[in-house]
Coordinates of C-alpha atoms in Angstrom, one line a residue:
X67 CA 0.0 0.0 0.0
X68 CA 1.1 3.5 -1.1
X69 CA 1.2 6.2 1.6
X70 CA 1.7 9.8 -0.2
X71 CA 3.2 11.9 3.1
X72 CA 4.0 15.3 1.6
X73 CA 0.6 16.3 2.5
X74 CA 0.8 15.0 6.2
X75 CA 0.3 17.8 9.2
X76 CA 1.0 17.9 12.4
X77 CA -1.3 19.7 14.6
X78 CA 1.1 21.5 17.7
X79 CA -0.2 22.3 20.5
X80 CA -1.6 26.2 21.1
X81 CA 0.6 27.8 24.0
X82 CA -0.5 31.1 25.5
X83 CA 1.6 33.5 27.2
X84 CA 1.6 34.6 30.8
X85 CA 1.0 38.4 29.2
X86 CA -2.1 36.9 26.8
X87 CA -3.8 34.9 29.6
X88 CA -3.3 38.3 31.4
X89 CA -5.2 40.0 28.8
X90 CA -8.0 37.3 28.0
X91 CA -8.8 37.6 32.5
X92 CA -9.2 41.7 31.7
X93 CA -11.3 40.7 29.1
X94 CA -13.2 38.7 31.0
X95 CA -13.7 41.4 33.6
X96 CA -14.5 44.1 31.2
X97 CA -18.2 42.4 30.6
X98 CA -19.1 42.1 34.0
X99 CA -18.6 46.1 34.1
X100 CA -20.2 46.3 30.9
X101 CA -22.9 44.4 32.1
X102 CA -23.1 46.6 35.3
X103 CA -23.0 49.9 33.3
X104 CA -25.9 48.9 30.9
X105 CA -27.9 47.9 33.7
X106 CA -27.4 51.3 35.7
X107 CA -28.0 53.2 32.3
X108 CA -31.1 51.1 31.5
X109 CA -32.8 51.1 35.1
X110 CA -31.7 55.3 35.1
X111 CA -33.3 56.0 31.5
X112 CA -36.4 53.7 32.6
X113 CA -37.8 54.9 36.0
X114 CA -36.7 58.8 35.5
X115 CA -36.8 59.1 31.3
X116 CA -34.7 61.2 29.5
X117 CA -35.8 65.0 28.7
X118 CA -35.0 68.3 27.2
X119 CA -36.0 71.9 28.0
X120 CA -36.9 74.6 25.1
X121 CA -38.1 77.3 27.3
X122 CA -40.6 76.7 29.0
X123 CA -41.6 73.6 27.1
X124 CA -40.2 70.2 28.4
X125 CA -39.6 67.6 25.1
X126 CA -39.9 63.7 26.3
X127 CA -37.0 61.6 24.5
X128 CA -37.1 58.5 27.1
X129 CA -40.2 58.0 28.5
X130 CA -40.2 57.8 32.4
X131 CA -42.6 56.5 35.2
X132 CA -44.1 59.7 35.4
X133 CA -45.7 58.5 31.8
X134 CA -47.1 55.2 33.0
X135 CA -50.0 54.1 31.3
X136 CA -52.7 53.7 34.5
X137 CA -56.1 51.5 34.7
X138 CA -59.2 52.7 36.4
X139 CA -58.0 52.8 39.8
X140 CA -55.3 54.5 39.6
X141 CA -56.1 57.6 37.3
X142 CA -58.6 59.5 36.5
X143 CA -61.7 57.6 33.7
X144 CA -64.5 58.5 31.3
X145 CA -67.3 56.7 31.3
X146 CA -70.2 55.7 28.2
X147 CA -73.4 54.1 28.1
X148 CA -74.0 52.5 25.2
X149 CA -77.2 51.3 23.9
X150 CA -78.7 49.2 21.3
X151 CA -79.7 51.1 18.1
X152 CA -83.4 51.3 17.7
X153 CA -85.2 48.3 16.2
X154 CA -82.6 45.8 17.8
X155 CA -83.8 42.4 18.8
X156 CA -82.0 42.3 22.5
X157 CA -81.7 39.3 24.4
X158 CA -79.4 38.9 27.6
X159 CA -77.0 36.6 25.3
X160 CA -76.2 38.5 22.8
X161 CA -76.0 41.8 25.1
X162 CA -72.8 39.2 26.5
X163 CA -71.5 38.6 23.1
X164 CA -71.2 42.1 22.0
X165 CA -70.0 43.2 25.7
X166 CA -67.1 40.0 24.8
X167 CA -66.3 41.9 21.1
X168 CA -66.4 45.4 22.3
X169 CA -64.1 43.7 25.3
X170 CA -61.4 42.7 22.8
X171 CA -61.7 46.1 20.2
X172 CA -60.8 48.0 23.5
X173 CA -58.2 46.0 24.6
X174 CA -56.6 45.9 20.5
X175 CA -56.8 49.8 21.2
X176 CA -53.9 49.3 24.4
X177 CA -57.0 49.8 26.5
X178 CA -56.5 46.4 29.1
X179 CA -57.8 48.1 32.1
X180 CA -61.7 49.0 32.1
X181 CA -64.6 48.1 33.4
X182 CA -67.5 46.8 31.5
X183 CA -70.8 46.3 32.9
X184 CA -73.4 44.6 30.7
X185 CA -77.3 45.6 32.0
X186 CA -79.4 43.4 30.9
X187 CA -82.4 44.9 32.2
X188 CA -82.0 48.4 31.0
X189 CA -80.7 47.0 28.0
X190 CA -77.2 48.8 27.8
X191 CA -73.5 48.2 28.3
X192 CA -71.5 50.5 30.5
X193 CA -67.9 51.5 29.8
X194 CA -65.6 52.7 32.2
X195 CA -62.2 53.3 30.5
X196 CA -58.7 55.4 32.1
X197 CA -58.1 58.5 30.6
X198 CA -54.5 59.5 30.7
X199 CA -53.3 63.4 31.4
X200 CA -53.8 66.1 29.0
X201 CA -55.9 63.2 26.7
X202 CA -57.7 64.9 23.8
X203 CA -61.5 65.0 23.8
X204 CA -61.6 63.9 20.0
X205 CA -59.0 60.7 20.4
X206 CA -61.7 59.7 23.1
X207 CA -64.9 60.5 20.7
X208 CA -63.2 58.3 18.0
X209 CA -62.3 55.4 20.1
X210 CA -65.9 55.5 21.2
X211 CA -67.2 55.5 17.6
X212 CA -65.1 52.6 16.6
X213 CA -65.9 50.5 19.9
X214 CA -69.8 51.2 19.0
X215 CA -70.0 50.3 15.3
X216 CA -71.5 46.8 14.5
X217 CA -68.6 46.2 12.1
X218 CA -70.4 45.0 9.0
X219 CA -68.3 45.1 5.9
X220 CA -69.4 45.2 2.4
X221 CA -68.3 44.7 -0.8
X222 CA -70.2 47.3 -3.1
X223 CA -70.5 47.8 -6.8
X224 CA -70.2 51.7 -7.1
X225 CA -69.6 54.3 -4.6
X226 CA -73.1 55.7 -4.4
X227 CA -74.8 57.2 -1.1
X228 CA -78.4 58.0 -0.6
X229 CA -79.1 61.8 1.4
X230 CA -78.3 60.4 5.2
X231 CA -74.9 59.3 3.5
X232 CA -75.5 55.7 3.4
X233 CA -74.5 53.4 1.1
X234 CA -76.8 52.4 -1.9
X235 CA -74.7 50.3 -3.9
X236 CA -75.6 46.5 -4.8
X237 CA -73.7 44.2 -1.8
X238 CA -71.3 41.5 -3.8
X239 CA -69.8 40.3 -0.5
X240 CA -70.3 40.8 3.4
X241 CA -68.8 39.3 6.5
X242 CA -70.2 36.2 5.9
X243 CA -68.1 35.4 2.9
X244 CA -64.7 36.3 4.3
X245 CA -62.1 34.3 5.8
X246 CA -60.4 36.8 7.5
X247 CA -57.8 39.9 7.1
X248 CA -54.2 40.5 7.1
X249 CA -52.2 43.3 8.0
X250 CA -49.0 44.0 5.3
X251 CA -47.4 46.8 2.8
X252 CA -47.9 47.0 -0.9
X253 CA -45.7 46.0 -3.0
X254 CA -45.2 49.2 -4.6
X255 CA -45.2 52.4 -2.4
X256 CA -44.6 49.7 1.0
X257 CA -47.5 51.7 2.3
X258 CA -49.3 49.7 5.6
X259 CA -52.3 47.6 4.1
X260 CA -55.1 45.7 4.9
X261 CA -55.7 42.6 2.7
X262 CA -59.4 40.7 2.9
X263 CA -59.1 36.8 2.0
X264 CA -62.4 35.0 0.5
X265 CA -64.0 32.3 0.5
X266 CA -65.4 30.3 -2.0
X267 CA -68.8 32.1 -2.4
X268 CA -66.9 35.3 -1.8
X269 CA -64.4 35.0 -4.5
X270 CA -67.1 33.3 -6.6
X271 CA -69.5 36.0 -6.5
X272 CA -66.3 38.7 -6.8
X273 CA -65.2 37.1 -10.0
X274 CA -69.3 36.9 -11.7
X275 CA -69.4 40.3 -10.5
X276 CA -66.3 42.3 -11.6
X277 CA -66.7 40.0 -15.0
X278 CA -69.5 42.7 -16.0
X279 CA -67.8 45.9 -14.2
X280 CA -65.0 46.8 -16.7
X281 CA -64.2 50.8 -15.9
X282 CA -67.0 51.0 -13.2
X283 CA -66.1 51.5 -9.6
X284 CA -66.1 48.8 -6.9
X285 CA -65.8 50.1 -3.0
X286 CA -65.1 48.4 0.3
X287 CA -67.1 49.9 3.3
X288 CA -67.0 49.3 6.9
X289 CA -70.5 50.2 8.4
X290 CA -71.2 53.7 6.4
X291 CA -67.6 54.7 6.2
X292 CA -65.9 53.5 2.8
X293 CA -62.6 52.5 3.1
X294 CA -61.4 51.2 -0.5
X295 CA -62.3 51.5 -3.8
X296 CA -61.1 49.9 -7.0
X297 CA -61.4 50.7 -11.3
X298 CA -62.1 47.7 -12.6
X299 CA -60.0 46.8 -15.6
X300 CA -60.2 43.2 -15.6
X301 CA -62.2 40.4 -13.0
X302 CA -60.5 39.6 -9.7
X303 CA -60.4 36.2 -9.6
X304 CA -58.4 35.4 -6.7
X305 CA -60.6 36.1 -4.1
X306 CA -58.2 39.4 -2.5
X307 CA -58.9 42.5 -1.7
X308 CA -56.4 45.3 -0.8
X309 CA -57.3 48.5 1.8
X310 CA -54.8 51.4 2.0
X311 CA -54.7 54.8 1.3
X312 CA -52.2 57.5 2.0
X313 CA -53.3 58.7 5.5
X314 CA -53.5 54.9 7.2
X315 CA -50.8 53.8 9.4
X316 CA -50.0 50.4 10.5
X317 CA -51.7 50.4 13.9
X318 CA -55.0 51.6 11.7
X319 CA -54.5 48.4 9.1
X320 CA -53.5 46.4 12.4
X321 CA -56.9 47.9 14.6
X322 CA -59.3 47.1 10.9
X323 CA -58.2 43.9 10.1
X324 CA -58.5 42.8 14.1
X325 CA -61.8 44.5 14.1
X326 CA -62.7 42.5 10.6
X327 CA -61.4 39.1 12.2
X328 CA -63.1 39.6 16.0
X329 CA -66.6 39.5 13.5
X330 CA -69.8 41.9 13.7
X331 CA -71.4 43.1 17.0
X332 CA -74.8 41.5 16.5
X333 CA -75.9 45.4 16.4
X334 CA -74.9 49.0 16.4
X335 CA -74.8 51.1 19.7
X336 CA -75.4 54.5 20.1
X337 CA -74.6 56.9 22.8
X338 CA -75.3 60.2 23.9
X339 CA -71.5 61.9 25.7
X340 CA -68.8 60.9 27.8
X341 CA -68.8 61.3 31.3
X342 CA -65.4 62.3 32.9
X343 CA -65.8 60.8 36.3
X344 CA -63.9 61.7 39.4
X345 CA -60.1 60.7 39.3
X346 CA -58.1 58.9 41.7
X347 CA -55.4 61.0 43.6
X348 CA -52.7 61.3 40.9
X349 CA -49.8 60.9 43.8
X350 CA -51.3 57.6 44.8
X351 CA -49.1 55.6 41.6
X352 CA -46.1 57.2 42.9
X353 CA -46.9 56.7 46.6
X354 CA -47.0 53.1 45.5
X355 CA -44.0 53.3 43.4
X356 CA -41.7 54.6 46.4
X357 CA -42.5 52.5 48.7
X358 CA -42.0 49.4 46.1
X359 CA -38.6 51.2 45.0
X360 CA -37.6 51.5 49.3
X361 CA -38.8 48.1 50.1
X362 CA -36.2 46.9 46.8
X363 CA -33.9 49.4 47.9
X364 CA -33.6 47.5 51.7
X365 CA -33.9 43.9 50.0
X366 CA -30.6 45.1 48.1
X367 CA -29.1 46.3 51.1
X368 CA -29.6 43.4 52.8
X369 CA -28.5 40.9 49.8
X370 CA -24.9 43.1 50.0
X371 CA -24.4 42.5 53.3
X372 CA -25.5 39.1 53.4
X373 CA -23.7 38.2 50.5
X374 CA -21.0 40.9 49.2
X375 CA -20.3 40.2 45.5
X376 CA -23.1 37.6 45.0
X377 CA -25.5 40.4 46.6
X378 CA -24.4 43.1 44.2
X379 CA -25.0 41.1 41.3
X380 CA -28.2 40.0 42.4
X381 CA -29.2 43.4 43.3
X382 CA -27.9 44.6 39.6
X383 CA -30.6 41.4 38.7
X384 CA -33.8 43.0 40.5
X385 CA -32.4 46.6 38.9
X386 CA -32.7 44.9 35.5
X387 CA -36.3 43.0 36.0
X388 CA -37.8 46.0 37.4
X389 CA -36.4 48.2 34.8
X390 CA -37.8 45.7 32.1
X391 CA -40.7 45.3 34.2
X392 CA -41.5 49.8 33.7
X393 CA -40.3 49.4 30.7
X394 CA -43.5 47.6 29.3
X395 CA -45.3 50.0 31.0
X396 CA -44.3 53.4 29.5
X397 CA -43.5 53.0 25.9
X398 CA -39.9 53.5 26.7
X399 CA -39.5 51.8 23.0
X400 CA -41.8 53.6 20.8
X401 CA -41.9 50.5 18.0
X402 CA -43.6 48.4 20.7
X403 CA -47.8 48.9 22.3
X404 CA -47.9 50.4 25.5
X405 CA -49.9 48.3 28.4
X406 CA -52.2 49.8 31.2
X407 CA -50.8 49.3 34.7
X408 CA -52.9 48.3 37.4
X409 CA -53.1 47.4 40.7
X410 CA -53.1 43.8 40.5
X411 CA -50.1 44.1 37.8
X412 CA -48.3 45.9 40.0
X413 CA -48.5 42.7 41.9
X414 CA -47.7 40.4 39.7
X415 CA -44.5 42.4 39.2
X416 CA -43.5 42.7 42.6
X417 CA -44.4 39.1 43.1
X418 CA -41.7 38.5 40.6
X419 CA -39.1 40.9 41.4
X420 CA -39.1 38.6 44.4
X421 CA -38.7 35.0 42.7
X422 CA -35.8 37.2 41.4
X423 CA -34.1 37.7 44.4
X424 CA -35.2 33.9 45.9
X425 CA -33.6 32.4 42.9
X426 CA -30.5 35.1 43.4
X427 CA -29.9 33.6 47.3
X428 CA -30.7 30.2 46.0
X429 CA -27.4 30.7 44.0
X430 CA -25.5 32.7 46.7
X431 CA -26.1 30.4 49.3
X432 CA -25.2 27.0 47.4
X433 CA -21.9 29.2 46.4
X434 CA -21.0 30.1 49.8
X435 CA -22.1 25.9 51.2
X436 CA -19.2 25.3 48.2
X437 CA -16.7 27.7 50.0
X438 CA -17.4 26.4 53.4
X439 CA -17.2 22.9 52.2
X440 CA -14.5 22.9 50.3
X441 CA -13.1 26.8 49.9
X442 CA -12.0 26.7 46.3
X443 CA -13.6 29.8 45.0
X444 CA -13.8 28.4 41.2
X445 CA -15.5 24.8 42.1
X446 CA -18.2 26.7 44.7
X447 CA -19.0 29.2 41.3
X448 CA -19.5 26.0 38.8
X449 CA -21.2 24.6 41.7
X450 CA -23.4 27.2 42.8
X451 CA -24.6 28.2 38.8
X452 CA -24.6 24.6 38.1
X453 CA -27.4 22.8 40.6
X454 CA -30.2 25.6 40.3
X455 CA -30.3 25.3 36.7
X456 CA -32.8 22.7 36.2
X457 CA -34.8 23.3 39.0
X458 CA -35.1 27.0 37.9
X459 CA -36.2 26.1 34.2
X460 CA -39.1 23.7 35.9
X461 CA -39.9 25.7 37.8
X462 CA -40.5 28.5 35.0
X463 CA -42.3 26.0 33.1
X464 CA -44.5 25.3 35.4
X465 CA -45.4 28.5 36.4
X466 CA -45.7 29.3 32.7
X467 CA -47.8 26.8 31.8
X468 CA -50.5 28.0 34.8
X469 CA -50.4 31.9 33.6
X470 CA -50.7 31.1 30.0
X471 CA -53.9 28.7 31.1
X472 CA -55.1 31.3 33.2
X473 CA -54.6 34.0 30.2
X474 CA -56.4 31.2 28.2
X475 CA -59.6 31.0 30.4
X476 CA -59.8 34.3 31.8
X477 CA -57.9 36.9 29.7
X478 CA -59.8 39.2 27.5
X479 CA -61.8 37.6 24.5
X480 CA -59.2 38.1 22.0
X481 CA -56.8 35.9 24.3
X482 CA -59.2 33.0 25.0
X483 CA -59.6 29.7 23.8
X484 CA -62.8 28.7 22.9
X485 CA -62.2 24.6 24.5
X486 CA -61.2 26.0 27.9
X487 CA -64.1 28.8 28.2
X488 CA -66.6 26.5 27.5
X489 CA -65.3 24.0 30.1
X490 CA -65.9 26.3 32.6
X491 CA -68.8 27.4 31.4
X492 CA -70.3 24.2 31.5
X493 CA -68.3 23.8 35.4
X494 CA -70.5 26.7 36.5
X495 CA -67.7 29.3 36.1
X496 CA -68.1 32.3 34.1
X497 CA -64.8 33.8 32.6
X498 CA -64.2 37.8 32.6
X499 CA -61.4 39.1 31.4
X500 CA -60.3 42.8 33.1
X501 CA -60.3 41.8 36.7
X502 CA -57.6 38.8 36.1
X503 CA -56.3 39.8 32.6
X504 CA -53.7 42.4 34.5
X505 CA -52.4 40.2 36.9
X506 CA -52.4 37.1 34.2
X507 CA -50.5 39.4 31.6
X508 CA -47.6 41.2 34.2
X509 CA -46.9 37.2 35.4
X510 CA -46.4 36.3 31.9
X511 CA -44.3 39.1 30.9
X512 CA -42.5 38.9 33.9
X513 CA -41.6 35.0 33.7
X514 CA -40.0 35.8 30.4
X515 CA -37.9 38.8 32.2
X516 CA -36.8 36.3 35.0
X517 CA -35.5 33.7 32.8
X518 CA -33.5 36.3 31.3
X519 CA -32.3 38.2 34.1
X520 CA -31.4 34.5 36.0
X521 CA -30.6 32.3 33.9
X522 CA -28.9 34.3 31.4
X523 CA -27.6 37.7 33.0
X524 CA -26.9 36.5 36.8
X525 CA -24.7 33.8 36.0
X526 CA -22.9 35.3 33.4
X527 CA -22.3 38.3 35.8
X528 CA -21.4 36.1 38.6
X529 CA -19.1 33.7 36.5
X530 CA -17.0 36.6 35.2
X531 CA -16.7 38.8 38.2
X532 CA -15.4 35.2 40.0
X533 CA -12.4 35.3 37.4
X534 CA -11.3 38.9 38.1
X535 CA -8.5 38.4 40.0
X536 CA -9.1 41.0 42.5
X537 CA -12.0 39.7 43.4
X538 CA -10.5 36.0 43.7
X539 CA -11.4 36.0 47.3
X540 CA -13.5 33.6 49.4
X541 CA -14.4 36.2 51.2
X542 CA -16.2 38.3 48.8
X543 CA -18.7 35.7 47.9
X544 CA -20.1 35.0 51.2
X545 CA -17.3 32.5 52.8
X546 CA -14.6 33.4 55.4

């Protein structure tokens, strides 16, 4: 056999210097200051925002906590009776269904705090809704008027209106031959668009239609409003429809294509004005936000003390969760909705600003049983990070798995599923979703944050702040 060794290697061994092992060790202690800094800077920019002064006249750049979005009980509300347009056939059940699908255009409008009584009696539905500071009258008047509407949309042949304004032209297609909406951009200008799918009878009875409409007009109207029109040049045959127009922004194609998929109130509502009610003590959010911020001030305190290094990293953790935690709260990214606080997500937050700082000991104290055990600092780190991984992650699962059932039976109509609330229903139990929706939501959002913070941030902040080696001391990690 013929063994061709010109192209034989050798690998040889890597050596390091003592002055590039040096430098990798500074490296290594550069991201836990990193780390540190971004925190600070984050949980700075979050709880007291970032502004400017021109004059007199203060510009926001970072939204604060003094721009928290607050539910009923904590800010001042409006309140609107809505009742059932004359000639109505009202019954107690489908009062509840178009309570459930005003429910769910409210909360698609960043509104997850109100209260909604349904009075089946007088034959009305009651909104009680936060109004934030300086909010303008006509922002309020228009949510109202898209809340109210039935939400019956029709495909029309021609764009013709009798004297009241209303539509006139023959119907090719309603809500009851669509199979839903989807928000997008068209392909052209990349303006935000809505796009209506078919279905069979739909597209069927487009096609026949626009077969005999060549140059004549075909419009797509919500209730009265018209929101699209087409020139016909040749049939649509594929059963899509495109809404956009030059003023509409992607929450607006977002809000009508929600609105198109959430289905028809069973009928219209009017209502006469709305009622600015008497608001909640505007200091009472910040009362509550100083004494959480003192009570986590003291737990951080204490963790230092307890557990020197270990402590300040865990305190850096409960900086980070509660600055994520605002952060949802106050639009502090403008790309992403902002959510109502309320009491009971207040509490969901704090509740997990505390599995924060459980799971934080749980980590310091296994580290400093490692030191007393056995005293090398390295082994008690690997130690300590490496046993509460698992039962961290179940633990998360678990508690996952319980919010996102509870979101499931008990969130607002948009968030349930159909199996579970009819389950209940048939238990006895009758699902409403503002009173647990906040609480359900915060625990969700904050599960996410603590896997992150603990799992992720804590350890990696702990493991590198172990291999600085002026910190290389038992005694900074809780052992003697």
């Amino acid at each position: 056999m013929f063994t061709d060794t010109r192209y034989e290697t050798t690998l040889l061994p890597i050596k390091f210097s003592a002055k590039d092992c040096k430098r990798m060790k500074k490296a290594k202690g550069l991201v836990f200051f990193v780390i540190a800094l971004l925190i600070l800077g984050l949980g700075y920019t979050s709880f007291f925002g970032v502004y400017s002064w021109y004059g007199a006249t203060e510009n926001t750049i970072i939204r604060g906590t003094k721009s928290l979005s607050a539910g009923v009980e904590l800010s001042k509300t409006g309140q609107v009776v809505l009742t059932p347009e004359a000639g109505s056939e009202i019954t107690a059940e489908n009062l509840q269904k178009a309570g459930d699908l005003i429910e769910g255009r409210l909360s698609k409008n960043g509104y997850n705090s109100v209260e909604l009584g349904i009075d089946a009696t007088n034959k009305k539905i009651v909104v009680t809704f936060p109004l934030s500071e300086g909010y303008q009258v006509y922002k309020i008047k228009a949510l109202v008027e898209d809340i109210r509407g039935k939400g019956v949309l029709t495909i029309r042949k021609g764009e013709t209106t009798d004297e009241n304004g209303l539509p006139t032209g023959e119907v090719i297609a309603d809500n009851t031959k669509l199979l839903g909406a989807l928000t997008g951009k068209t392909t052209t200008s990349k303006k935000p668009a809505v796009q209506i799918l078919l279905n069979e009878d739909g597209t069927n009875a487009l096609a026949s239609a626009t077969y005999q409409m060549s140059g004549e007009t075909l419009t797509i109207w919500m209730d009265n409003t018209q929101v699209g029109g087409y020139t016909i040049d040749t049939a649509i045959t594929d059963g899509k429809l495109v809404v956009s127009s030059d003023t509409m922004s992607m929450a607006e194609a977002e809000a009508m294509a929600y609105k198109i998929n959430l289905g028809p109130l069973p009928y219209g509502f009017t209502f006469t004005d709305i009622v600015e009610l008497s608001s909640a003590n505007p200091a009472s959010l910040q009362n509550i936000l100083i004494v959480i911020g003192s009570a986590f001030a003291l737990i951080c305190i204490l963790l230092i003390v307890s557990y020197r290094l270990t402590g300040v990293v865990v305190s850096l953790g409960l900086i980070l969760e509660s600055a994520l935690a605002v952060i949802l709260f106050t639009g502090y990214f403008p790309v992403f909705p902002v959510n109502t606080l309320t009491v009971a997500g207040i509490f969901g937050m704090v509740m997990l600003g505390l599995v924060t700082v459980a799971l934080g000991v749980w980590q310091a104290e296994r580290i400093k049983a490692g030191l007393a055990e056995h005293g090398a600092l390295d082994a008690s780190v690997r130690g300590g990070l490496k046993g509460m991984t698992a039962g961290a992650v179940d633990g998360f699962i678990v508690a996952g798995i319980t919010a996102f059932l509870a979101m499931a039976a008990f969130g607002t109509s948009n968030y349930r599923l159909s199996w579970l609330q009819n389950l209940l229903a048939g238990l006895g139990v009758s699902p409403g979703g503002y009173a647990v929706y906040p609480f359900v939501f915060a625990l969700l959002y904050g599960l996410i944050i603590d896997m992150i913070v603990v799992l992720a941030v804590q350890r990696a902040m702990i493991a590198t702040v172990s291999s600085i080696g002026a910190f290389k001391k038992p005694g900074l990690f809780g052992g003697k």
